[in-house]
PDB file of C-alpha atoms in Angstrom:
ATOM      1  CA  UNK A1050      83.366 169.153  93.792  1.00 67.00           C
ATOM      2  CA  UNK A1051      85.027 166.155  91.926  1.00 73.00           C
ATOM      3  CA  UNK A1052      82.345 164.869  89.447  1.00 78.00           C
ATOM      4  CA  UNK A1053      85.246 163.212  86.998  1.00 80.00           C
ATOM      5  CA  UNK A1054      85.033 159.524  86.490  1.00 81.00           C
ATOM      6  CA  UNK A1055      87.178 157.529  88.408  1.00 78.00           C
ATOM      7  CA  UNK A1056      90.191 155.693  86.917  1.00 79.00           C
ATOM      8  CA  UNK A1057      89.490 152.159  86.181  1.00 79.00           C
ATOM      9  CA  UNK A1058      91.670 149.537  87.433  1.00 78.00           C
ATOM     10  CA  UNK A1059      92.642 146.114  84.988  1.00 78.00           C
ATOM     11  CA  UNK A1060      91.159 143.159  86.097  1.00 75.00           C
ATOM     12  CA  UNK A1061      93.485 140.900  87.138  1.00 79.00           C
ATOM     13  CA  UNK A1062      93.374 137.124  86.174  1.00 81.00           C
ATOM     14  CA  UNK A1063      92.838 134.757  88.752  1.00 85.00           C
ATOM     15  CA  UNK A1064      95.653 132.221  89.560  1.00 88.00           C
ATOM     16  CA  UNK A1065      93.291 130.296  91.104  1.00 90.00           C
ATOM     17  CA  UNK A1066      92.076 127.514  87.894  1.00 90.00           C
ATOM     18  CA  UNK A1067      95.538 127.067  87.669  1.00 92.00           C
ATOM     19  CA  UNK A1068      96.036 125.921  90.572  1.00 93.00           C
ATOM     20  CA  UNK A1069      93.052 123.577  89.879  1.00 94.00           C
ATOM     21  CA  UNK A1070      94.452 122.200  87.092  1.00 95.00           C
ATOM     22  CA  UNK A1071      97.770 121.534  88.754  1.00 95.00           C
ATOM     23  CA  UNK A1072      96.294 119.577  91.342  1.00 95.00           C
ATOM     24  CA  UNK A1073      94.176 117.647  89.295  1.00 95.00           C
ATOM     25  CA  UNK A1074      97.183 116.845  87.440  1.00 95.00           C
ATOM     26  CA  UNK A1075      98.639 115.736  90.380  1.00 94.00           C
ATOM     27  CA  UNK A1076      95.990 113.363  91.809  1.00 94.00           C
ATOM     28  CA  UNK A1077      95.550 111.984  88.653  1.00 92.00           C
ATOM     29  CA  UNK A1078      99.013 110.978  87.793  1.00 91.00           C
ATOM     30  CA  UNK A1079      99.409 109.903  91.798  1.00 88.00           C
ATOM     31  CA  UNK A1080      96.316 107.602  91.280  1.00 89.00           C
ATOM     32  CA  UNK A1081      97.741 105.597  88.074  1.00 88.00           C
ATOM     33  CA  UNK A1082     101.151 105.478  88.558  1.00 85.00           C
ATOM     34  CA  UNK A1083     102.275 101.780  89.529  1.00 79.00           C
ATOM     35  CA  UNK A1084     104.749 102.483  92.834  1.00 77.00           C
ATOM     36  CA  UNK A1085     107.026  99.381  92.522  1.00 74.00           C
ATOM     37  CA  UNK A1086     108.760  97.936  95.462  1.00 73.00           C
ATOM     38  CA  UNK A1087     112.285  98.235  96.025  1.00 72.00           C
ATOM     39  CA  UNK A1088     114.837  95.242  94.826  1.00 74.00           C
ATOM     40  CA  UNK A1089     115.607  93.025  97.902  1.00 74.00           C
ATOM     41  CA  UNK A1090     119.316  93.043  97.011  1.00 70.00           C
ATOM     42  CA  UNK A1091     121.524  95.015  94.644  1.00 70.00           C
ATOM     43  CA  UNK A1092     121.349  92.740  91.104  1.00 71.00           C
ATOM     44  CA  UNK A1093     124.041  93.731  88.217  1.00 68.00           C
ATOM     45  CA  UNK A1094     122.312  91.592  85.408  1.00 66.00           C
ATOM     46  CA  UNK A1095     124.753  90.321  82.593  1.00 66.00           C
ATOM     47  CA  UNK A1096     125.015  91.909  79.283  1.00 66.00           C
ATOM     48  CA  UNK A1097     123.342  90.592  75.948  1.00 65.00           C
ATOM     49  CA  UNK A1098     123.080  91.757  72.381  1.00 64.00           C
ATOM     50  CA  UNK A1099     119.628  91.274  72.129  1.00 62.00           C
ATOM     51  CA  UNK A1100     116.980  91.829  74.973  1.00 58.00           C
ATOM     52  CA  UNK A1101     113.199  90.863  74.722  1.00 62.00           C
ATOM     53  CA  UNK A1102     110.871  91.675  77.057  1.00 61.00           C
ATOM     54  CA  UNK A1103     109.826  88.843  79.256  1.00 53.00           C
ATOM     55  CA  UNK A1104     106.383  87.816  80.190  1.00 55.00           C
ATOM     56  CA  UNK A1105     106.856  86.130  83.161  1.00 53.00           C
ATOM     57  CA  UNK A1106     105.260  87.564  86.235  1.00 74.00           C
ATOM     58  CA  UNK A1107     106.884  85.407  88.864  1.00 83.00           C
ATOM     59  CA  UNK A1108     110.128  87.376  89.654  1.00 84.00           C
ATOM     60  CA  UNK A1109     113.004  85.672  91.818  1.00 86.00           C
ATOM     61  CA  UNK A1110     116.153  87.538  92.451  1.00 88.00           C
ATOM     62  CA  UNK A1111     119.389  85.498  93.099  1.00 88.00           C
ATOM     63  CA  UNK A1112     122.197  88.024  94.150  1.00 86.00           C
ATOM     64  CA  UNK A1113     125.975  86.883  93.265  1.00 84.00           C
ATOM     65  CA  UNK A1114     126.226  85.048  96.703  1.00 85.00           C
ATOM     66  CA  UNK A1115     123.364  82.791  95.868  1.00 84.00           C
ATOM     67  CA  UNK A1116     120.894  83.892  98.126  1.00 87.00           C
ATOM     68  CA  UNK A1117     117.362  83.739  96.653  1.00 87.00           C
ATOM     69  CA  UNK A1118     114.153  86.072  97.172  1.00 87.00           C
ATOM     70  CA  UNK A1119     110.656  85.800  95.670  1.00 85.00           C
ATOM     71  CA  UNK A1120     108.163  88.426  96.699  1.00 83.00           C
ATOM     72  CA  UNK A1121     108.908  89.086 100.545  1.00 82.00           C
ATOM     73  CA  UNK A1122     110.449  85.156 101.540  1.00 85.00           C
ATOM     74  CA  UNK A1123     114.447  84.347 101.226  1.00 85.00           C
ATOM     75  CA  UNK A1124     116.104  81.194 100.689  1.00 83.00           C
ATOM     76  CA  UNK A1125     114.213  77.703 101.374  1.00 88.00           C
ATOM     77  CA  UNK A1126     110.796  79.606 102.073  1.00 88.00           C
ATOM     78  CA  UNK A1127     111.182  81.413  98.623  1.00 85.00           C
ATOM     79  CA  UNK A1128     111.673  78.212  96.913  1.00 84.00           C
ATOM     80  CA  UNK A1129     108.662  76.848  98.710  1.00 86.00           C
ATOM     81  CA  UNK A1130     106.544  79.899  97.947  1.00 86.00           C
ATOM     82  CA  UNK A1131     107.405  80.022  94.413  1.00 83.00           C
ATOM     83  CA  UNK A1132     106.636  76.230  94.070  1.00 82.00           C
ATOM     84  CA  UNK A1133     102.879  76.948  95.423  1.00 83.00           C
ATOM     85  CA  UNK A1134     102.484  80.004  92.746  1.00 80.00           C
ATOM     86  CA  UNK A1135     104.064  77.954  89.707  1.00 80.00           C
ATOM     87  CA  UNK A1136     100.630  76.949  87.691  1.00 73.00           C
ATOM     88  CA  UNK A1137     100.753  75.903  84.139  1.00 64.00           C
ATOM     89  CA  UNK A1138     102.508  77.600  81.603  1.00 69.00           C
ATOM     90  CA  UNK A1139     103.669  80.692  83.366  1.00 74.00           C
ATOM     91  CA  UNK A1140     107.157  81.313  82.687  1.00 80.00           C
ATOM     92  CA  UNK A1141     109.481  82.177  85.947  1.00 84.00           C
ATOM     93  CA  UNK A1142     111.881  85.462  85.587  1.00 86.00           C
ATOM     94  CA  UNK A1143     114.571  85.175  87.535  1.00 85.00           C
ATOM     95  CA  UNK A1144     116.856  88.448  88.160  1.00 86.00           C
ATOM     96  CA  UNK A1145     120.313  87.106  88.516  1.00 85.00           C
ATOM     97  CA  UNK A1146     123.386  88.603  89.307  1.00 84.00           C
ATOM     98  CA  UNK A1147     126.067  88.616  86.673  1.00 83.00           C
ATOM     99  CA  UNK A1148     128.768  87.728  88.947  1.00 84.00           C
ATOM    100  CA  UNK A1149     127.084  84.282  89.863  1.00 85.00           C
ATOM    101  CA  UNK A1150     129.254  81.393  89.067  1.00 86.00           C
ATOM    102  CA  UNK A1151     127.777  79.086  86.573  1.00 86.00           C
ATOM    103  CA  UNK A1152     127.582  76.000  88.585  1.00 88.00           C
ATOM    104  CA  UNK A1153     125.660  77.595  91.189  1.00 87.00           C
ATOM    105  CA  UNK A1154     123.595  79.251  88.260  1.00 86.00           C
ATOM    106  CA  UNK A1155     122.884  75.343  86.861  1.00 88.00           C
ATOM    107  CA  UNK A1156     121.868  74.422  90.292  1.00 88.00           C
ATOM    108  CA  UNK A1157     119.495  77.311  91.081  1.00 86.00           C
ATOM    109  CA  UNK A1158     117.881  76.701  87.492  1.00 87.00           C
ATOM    110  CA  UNK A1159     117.707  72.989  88.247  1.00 87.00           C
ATOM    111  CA  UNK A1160     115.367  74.097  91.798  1.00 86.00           C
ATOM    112  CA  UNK A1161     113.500  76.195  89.469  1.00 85.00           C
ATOM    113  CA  UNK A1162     112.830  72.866  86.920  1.00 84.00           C
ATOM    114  CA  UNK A1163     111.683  71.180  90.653  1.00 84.00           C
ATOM    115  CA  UNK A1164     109.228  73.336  91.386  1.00 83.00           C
ATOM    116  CA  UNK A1165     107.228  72.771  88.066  1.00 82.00           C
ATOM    117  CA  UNK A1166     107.974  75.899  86.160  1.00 81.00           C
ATOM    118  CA  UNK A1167     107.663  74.884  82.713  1.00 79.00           C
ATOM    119  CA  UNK A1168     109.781  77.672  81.468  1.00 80.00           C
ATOM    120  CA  UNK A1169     112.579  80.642  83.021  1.00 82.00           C
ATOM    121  CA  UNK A1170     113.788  83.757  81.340  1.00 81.00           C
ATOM    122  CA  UNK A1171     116.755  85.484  82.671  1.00 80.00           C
ATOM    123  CA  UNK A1172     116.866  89.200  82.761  1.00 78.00           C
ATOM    124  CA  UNK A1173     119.552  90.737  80.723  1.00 72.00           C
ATOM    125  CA  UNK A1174     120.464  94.291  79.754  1.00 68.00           C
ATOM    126  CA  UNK A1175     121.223  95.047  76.082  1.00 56.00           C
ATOM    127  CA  UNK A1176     124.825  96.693  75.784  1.00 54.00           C
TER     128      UNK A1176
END
């Protein structure tokens, strides 16, 4: 008869708060992380030595053909949209393309004067 002591095995550490953590981790960043929607068109903005950040949160994008989207409406019903959501002093961002000619530049910033923005910032990307 065997009467020894038997050999004791390590515990092993569980894997299992880990995984906890991990998931946790995940849900939380998942549950505060802004998901932004995707640009309507593809916007090159033009170059400039010195970029602020702008406050406005009206956002129209004007691509380098001229065509104009603010939030999910194009063209005359953007302009009409973004005329009913101009209030006060709110400044209007516009996203525009850096290959837009001037003159049509003028005349989209002249619609943006008509709809009673007060002020526009242009989005630029520091070189």
């Amino acid at each position: 008869m065997d009467f020894s002591h038997p050999v004791k095995r390590k515990a092993e550490e569980s894997i299992v708060p880990m995984i906890n953590v991990v998931f946790l981790l995940l849900i939380f960043f998942l549950m505060t992380s802004q998901i932004t929607p995707p640009e309507p068109f593809d916007v090159s903005v033009p170059d400039a030595e010195t970029v602020s950040e702008p406050a406005a949160e009206l956002l129209v994008y004007v691509s380098k053909d001229g065509a104009v989207q603010f939030e999910d409406f194009a063209n005359e019903t953007a302009w009409q949209r973004l005329a009913g959501r101009v209030e006060g002093k709110v400044p209007v961002k516009l996203r525009v393309d850096a290959d837009l000619p001037a003159r049509d530049l003028s005349k989209v910033l002249s619609r943006v004067a008509r709809t009673g923005a007060v002020s526009v910032e242009i989005v630029a990307a520091q070189k």
